PDB file of C-alpha atoms in Angstrom:
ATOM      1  CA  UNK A 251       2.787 -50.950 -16.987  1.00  0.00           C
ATOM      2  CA  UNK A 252       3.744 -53.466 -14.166  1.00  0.00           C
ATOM      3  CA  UNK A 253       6.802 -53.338 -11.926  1.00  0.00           C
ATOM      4  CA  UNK A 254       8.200 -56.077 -13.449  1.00  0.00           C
ATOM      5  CA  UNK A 255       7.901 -54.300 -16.849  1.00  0.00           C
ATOM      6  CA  UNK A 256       9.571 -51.246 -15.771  1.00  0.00           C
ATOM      7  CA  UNK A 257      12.378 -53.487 -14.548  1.00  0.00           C
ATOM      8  CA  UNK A 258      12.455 -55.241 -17.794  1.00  0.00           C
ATOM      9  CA  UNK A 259      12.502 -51.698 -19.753  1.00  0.00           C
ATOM     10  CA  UNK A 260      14.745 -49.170 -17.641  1.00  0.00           C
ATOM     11  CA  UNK A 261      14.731 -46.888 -20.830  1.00  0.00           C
ATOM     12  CA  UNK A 262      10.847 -46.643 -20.933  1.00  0.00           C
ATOM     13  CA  UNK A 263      10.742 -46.292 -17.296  1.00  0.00           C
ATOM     14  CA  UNK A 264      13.429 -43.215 -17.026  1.00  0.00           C
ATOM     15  CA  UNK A 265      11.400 -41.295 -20.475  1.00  0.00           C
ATOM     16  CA  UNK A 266       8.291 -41.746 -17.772  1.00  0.00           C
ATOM     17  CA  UNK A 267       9.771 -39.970 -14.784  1.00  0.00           C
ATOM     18  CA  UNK A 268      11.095 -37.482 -17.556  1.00  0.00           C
ATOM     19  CA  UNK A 269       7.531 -36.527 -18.544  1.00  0.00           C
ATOM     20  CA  UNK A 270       6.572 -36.430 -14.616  1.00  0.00           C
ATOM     21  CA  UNK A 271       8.846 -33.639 -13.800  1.00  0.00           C
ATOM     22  CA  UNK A 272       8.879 -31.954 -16.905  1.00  0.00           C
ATOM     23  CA  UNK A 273       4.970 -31.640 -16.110  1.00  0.00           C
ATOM     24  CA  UNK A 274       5.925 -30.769 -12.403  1.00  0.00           C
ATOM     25  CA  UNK A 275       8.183 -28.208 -13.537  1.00  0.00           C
ATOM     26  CA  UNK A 276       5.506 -26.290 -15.974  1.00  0.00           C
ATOM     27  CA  UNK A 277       2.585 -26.491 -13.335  1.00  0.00           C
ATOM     28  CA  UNK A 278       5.617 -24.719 -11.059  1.00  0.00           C
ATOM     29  CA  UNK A 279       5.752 -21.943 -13.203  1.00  0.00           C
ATOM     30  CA  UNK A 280       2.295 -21.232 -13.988  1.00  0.00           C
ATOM     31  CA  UNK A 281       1.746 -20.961 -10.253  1.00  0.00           C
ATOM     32  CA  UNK A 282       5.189 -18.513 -10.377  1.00  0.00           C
ATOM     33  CA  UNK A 283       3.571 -16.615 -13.225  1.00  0.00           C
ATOM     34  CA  UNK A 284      -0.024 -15.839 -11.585  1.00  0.00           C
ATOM     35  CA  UNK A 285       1.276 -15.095  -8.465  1.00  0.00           C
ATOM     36  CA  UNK A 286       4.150 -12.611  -9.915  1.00  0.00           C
ATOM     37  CA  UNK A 287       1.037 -11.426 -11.810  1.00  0.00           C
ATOM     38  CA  UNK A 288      -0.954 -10.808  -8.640  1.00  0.00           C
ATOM     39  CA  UNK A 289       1.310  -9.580  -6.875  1.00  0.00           C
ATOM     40  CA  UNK A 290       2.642  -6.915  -9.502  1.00  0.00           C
ATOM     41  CA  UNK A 291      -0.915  -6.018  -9.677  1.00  0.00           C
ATOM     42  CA  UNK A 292      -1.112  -4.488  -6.363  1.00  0.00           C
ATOM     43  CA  UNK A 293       2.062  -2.938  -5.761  1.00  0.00           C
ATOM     44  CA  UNK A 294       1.474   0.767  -4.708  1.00  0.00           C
ATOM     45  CA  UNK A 295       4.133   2.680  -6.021  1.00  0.00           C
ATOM     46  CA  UNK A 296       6.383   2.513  -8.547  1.00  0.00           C
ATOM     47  CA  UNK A 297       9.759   1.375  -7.752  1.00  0.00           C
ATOM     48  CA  UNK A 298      10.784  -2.383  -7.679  1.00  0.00           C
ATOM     49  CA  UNK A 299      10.069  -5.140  -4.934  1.00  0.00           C
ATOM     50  CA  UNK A 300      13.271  -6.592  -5.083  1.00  0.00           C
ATOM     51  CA  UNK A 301      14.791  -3.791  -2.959  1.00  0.00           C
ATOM     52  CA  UNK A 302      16.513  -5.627   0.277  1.00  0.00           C
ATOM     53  CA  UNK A 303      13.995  -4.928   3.303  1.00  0.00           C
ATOM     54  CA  UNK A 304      15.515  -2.933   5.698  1.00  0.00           C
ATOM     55  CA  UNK A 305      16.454  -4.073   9.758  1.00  0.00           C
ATOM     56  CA  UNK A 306      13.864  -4.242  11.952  1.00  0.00           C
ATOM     57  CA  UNK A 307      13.568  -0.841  13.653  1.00  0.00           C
ATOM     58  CA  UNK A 308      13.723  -0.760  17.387  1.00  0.00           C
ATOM     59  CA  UNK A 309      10.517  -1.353  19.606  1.00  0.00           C
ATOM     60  CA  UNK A 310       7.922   1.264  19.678  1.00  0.00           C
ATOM     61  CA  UNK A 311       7.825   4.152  17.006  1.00  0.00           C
ATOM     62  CA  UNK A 312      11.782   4.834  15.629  1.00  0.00           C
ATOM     63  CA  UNK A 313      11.709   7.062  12.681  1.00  0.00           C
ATOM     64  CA  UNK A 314      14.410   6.369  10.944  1.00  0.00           C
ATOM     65  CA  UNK A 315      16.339   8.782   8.395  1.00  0.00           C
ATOM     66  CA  UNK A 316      16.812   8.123   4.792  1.00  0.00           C
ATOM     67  CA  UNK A 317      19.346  10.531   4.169  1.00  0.00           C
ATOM     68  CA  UNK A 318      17.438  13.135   1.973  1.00  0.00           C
ATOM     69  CA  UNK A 319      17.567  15.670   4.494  1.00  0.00           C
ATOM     70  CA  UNK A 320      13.836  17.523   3.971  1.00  0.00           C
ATOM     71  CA  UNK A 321      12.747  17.609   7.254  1.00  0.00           C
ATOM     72  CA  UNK A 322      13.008  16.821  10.966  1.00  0.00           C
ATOM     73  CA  UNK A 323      11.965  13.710  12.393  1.00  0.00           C
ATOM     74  CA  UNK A 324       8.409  13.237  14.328  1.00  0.00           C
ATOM     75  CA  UNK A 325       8.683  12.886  17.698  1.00  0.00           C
ATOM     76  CA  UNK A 326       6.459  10.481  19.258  1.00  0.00           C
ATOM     77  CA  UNK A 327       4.923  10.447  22.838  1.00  0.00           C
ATOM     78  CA  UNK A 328       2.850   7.350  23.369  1.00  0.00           C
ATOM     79  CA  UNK A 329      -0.262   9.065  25.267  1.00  0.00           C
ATOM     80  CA  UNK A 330      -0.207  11.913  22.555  1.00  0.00           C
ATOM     81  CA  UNK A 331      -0.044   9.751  19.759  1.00  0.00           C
ATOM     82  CA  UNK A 332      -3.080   7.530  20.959  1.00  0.00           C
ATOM     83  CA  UNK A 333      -4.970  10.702  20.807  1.00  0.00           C
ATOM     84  CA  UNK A 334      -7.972  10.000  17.973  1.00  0.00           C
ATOM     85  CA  UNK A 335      -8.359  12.668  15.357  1.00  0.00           C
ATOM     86  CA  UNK A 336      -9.605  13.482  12.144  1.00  0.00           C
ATOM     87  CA  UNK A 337      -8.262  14.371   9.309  1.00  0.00           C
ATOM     88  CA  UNK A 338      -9.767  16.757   6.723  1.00  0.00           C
ATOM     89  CA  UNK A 339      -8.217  16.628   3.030  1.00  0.00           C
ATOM     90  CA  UNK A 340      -9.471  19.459   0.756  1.00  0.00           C
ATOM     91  CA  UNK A 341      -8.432  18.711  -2.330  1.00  0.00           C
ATOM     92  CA  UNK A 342      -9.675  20.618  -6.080  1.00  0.00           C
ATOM     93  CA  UNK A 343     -12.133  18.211  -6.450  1.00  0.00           C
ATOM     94  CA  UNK A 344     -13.840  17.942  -3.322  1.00  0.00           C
ATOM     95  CA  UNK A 345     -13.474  17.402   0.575  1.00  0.00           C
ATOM     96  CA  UNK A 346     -12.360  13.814   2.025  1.00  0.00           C
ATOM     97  CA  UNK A 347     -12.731  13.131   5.875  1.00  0.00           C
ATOM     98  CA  UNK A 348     -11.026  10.378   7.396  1.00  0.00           C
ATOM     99  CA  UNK A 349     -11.162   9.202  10.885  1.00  0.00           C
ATOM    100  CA  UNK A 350      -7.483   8.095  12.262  1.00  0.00           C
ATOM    101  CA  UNK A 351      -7.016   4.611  13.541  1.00  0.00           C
ATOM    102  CA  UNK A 352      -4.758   5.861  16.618  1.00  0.00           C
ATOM    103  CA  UNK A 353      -5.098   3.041  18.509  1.00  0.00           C
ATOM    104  CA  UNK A 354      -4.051   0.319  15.880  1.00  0.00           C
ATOM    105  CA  UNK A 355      -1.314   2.364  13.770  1.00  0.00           C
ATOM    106  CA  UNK A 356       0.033   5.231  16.176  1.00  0.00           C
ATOM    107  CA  UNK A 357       3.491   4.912  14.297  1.00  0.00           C
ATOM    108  CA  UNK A 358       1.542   5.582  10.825  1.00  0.00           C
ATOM    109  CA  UNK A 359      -0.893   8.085  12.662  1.00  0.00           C
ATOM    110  CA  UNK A 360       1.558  10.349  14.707  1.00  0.00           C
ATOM    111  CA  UNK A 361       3.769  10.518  11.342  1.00  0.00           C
ATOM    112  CA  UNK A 362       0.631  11.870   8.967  1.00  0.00           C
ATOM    113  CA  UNK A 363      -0.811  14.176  11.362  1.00  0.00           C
ATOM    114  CA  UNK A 364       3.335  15.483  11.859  1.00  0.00           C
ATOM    115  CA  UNK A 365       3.329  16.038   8.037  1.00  0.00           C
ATOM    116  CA  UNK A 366      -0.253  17.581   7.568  1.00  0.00           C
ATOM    117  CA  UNK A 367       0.677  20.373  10.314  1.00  0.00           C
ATOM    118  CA  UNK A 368       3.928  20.987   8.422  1.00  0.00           C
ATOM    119  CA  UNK A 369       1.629  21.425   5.331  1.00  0.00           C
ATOM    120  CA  UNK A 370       3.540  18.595   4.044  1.00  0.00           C
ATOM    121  CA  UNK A 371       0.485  17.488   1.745  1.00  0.00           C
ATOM    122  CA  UNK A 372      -0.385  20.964   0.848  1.00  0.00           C
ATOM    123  CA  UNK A 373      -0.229  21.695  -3.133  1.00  0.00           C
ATOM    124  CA  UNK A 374       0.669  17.436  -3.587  1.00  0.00           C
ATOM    125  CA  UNK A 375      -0.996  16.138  -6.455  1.00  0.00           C
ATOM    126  CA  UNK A 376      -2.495  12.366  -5.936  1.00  0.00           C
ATOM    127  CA  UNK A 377       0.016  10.370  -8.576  1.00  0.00           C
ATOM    128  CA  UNK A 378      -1.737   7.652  -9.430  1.00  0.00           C
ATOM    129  CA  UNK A 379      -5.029   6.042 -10.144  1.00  0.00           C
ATOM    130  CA  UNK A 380      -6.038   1.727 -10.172  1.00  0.00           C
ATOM    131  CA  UNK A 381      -9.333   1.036 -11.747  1.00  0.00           C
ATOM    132  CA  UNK A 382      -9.269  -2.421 -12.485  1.00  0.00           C
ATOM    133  CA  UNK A 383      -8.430  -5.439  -9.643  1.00  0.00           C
ATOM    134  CA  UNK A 384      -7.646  -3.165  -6.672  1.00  0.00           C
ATOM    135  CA  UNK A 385      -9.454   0.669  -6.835  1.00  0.00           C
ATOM    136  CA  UNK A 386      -6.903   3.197  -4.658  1.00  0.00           C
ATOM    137  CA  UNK A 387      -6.164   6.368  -5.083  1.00  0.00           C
ATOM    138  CA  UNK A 388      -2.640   7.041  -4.000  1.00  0.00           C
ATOM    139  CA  UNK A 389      -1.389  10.425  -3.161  1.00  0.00           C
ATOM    140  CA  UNK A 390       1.063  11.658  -0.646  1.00  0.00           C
ATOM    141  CA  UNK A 391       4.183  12.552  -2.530  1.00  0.00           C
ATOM    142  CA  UNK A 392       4.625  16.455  -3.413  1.00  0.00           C
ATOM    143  CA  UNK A 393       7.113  15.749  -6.151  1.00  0.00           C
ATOM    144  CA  UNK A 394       3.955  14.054  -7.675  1.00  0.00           C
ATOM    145  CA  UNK A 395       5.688  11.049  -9.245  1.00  0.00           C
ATOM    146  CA  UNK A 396       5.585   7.769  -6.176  1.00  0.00           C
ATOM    147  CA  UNK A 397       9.222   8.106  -5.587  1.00  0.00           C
ATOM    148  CA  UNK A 398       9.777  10.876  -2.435  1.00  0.00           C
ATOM    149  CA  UNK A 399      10.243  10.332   1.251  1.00  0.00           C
ATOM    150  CA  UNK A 400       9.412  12.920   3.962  1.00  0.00           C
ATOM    151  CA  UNK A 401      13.027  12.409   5.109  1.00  0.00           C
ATOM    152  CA  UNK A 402      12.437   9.457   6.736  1.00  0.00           C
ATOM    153  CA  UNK A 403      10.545   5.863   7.206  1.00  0.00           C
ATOM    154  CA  UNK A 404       8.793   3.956   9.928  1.00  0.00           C
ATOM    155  CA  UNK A 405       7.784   0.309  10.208  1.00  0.00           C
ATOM    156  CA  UNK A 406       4.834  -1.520   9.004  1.00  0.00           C
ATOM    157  CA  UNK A 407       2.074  -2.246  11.937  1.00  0.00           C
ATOM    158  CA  UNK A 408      -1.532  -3.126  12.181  1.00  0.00           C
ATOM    159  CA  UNK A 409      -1.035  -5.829   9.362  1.00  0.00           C
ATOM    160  CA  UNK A 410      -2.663  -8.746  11.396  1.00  0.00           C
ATOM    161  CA  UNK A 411      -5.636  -9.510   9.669  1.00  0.00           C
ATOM    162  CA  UNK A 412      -5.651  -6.148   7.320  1.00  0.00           C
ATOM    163  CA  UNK A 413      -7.960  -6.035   4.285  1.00  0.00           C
ATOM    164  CA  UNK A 414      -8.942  -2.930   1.948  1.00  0.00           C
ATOM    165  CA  UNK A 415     -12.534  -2.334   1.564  1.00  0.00           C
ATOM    166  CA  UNK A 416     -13.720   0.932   0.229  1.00  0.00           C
ATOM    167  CA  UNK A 417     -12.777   3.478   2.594  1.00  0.00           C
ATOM    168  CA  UNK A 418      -9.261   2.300   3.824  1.00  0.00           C
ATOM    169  CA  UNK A 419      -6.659   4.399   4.493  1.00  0.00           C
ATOM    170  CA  UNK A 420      -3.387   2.909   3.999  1.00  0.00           C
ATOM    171  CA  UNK A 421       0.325   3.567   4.037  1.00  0.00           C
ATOM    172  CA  UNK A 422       1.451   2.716   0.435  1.00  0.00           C
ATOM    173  CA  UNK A 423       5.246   1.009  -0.270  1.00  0.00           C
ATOM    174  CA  UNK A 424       7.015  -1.669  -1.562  1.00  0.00           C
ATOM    175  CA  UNK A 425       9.751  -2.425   0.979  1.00  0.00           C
ATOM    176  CA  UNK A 426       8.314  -4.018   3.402  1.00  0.00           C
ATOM    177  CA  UNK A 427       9.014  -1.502   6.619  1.00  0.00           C
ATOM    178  CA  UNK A 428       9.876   1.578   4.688  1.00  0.00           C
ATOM    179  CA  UNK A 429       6.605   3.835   5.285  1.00  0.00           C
ATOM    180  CA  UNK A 430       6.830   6.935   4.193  1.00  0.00           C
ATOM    181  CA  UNK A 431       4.450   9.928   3.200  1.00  0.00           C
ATOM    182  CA  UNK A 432       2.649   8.076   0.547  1.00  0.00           C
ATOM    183  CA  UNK A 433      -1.007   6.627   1.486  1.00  0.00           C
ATOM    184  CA  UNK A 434      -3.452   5.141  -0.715  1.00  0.00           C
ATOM    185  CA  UNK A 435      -7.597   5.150  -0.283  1.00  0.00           C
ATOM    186  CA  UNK A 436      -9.533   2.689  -1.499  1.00  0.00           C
ATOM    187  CA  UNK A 437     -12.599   3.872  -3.371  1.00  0.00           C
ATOM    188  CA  UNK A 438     -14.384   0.755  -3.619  1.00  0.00           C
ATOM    189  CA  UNK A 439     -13.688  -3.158  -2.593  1.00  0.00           C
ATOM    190  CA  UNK A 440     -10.914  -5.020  -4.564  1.00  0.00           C
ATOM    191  CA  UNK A 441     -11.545  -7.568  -6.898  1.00  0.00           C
ATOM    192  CA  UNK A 442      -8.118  -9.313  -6.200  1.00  0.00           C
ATOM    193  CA  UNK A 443      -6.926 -10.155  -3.060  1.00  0.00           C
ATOM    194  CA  UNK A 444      -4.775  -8.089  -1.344  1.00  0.00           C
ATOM    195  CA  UNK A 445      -2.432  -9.459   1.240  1.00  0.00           C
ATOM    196  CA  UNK A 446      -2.129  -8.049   4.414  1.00  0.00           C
ATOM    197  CA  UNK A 447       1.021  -6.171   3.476  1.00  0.00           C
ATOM    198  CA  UNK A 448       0.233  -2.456   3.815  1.00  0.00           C
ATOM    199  CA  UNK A 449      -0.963  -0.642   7.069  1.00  0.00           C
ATOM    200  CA  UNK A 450      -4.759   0.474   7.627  1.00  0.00           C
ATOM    201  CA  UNK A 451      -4.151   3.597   9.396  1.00  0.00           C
ATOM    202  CA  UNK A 452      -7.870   5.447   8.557  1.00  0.00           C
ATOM    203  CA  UNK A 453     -11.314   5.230   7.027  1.00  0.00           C
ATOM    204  CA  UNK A 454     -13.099   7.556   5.173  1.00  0.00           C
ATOM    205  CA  UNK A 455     -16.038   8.973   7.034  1.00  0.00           C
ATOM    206  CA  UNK A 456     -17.314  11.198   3.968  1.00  0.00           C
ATOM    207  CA  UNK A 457     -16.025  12.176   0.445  1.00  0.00           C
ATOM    208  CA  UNK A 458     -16.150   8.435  -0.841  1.00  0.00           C
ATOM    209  CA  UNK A 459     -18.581  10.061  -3.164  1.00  0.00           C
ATOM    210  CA  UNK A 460     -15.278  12.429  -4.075  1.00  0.00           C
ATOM    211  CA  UNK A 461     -13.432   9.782  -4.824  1.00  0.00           C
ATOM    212  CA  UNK A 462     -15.499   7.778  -7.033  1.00  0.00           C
ATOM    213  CA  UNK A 463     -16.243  10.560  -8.861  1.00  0.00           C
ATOM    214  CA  UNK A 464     -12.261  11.163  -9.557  1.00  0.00           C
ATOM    215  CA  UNK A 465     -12.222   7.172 -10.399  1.00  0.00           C
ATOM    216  CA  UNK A 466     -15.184   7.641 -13.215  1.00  0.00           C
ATOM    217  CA  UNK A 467     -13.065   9.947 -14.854  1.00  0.00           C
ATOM    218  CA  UNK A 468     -10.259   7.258 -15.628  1.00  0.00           C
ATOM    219  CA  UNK A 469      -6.863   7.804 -15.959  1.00  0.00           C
ATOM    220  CA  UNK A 470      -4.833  10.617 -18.262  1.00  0.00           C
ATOM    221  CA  UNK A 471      -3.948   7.409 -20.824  1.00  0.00           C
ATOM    222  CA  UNK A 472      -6.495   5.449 -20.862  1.00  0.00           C
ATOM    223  CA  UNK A 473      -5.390   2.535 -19.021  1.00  0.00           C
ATOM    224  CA  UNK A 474      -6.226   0.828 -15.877  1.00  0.00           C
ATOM    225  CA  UNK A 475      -3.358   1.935 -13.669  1.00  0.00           C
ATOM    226  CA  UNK A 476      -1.808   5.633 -14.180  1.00  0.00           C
ATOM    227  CA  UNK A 477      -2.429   9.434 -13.325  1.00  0.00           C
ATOM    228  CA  UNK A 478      -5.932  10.596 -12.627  1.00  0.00           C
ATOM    229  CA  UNK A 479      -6.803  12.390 -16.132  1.00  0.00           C
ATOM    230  CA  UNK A 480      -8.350  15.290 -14.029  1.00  0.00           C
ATOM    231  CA  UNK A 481      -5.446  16.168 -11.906  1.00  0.00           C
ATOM    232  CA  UNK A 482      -6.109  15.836  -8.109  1.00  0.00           C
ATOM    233  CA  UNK A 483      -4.503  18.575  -5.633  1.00  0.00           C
ATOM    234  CA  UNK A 484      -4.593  18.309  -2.403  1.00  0.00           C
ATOM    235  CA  UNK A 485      -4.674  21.792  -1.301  1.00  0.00           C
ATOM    236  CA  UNK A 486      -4.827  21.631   2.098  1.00  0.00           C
ATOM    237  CA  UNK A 487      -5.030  18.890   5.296  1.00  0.00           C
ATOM    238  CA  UNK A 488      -6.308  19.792   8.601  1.00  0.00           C
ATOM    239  CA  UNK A 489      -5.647  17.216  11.792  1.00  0.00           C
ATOM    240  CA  UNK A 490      -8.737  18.108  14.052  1.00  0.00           C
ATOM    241  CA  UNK A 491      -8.271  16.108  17.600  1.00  0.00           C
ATOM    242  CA  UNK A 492     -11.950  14.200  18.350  1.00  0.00           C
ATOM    243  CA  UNK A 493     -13.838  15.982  21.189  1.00  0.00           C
ATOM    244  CA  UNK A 494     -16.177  12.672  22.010  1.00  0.00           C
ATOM    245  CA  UNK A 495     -12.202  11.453  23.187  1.00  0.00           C
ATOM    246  CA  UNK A 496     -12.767   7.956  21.908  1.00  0.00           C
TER     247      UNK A 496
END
C-alpha cells in the first residue's frame, strides 16, 4: 500500500500498526518466557530471586551478620587468607579433593576453610542434585534443606569472566551478594549457559569420579532437579595448607 493510500484510508492504516505491535508485543514475551526459563533453570537453591539484593558491603572481606546467631564471624587477615590450601571432603560415598582458588576468591576461601575447622560441614547432607542443563551437586547446609546460613554472608567476587566446567567449585545463592555456607560442584560441563553470577572459589583435583557416580544414581523422585536418591554425607572436611606455597 502507497503513502498516499494510507492517507486516503486512516482506518486501514491504524488496524496495520495494530498488528505491528501486537506482533512486537508477543515476540517480547517469548524472549521474557525463555529467559525466565533459563534463568529458573540454574538457580542454586531454593528460595526466590526476587529477594531485594542487599548494600554493597564495605571494601575488602566484611562478613556481615544475618541475625541467626549460630556462630562467630571469620576473621580475615589478607596475607593469611591468600594462603593456598586444599580441601579434603570425605563424604559416605567417597573422597573429593579440591584445590582452593585463594588468590581469586579469598572472601569465599577464608570463609569455607573458617567453617570446615569448626566442623561446620561435618554430618551435612548434599541437598540437592541437577542432572539435566547444568550438572552440580550442591551441599553445604547442615539443616539439609538449601535454606541455612552459617550466621552470616559475604559478597560475590571472582565473577569476571566465571564459567562452570566440570570440576568448579562454587558458592551457591540467589541474592546476588549473600554467600553463605552453601557451594555447589559441577560434575560435568553445562549444557545451558550459565552466567557469570556465582563465585568459582575451587576445582576438584580428584573424586570427579565420586561425583559422577552419585549423579548416575539420579535423584530420590525421579526428576531432573531434587535430592540425590542415595543420600550424600559429608562426614568430615579437612583444610590442608599447600607445602609447594603456590
Amino acid at each position: 500500500m502507497s503513502d498516499s493510500d494510507r492517507q486516503q484510508n486512516p482506518r486501514t492504516a491504524t488496524k496495520g500498526r495494530r498488528r505491528v505491535a501486537r506482533a512486537a508485543a508477543t515476540a517480547l514475551a517469548a524472549v521474557t518466557a525463555c529467559t525466565s526459563l533459563a534463568w529458573g533453570a540454574v538457580l542454586l537453591t531454593g528460595e526466590s530471586a526476587g529477594a531485594k539484593p542487599p548494600a554493597p558491603p564495605p571494601p575488602d572481606c566484611a562478613y556481615t551478620p544475618t541475625g541467626t546467631g549460630k556462630s562467630a564471624l571469620p576473621s580475615f587477615d589478607s596475607a593469611a587468607a591468600a594462603r593456598p590450601y586444599t580441601a579434603t571432603l570425605v563424604t559416605n560415598l567417597g573422597t573429593v579433593t579440591i584445590e582452593a582458588l585463594t588468590g581469586r576468591a579469598p572472601c569465599a576461601t577464608n570463609s569455607f576453610a573458617f567453617l570446615a575447622r569448626k566442623g561446620y560441614f561435618d554430618g551435612s547432607r548434599c541437598h540437592r542434585l541437577t542432572t539435566k542443563g547444568i550438572f552440580v551437586l550442591d551441599c553445604g547446609d547442615p539443616t539439609g534443606d538449601g535454606k541455612a546460613d552459617p550466621g552470616y554472608f559475604f559478597r560475590d567476587e571472582n565473577l569476571a569472566g566465571a564459567s562452570y566446567p566440570a570440576g568448579t567449585v562454587a558458592m551457591s545463592k540467589v541474592v546476588p551478594g549473600r554467600n553463605g555456607s552453601q557451594f555447589f560442584i559441577s560434575y560435568a560441563d553445562p549444557e545451558l549457559r550459565m552466567p557469570p553470577e556465582w563465585t568459582p572459589f575451587g576445582k576438584v583435583t580428584s573424586g570427579l569420579d565420586v561425583l559422577k557416580k552419585i549423579a548416575g544414581n539420579g535423584t530420590a523422585d525421579g526428576s531432573s532437579d531434587g535430592k540425590p536418591k542415595d543420600p550424600v554425607v559429608i562426614q568430615s572436611v579437612t583444610v590442608q595448607q599447600r607445602a609447594d606455597g603456590r
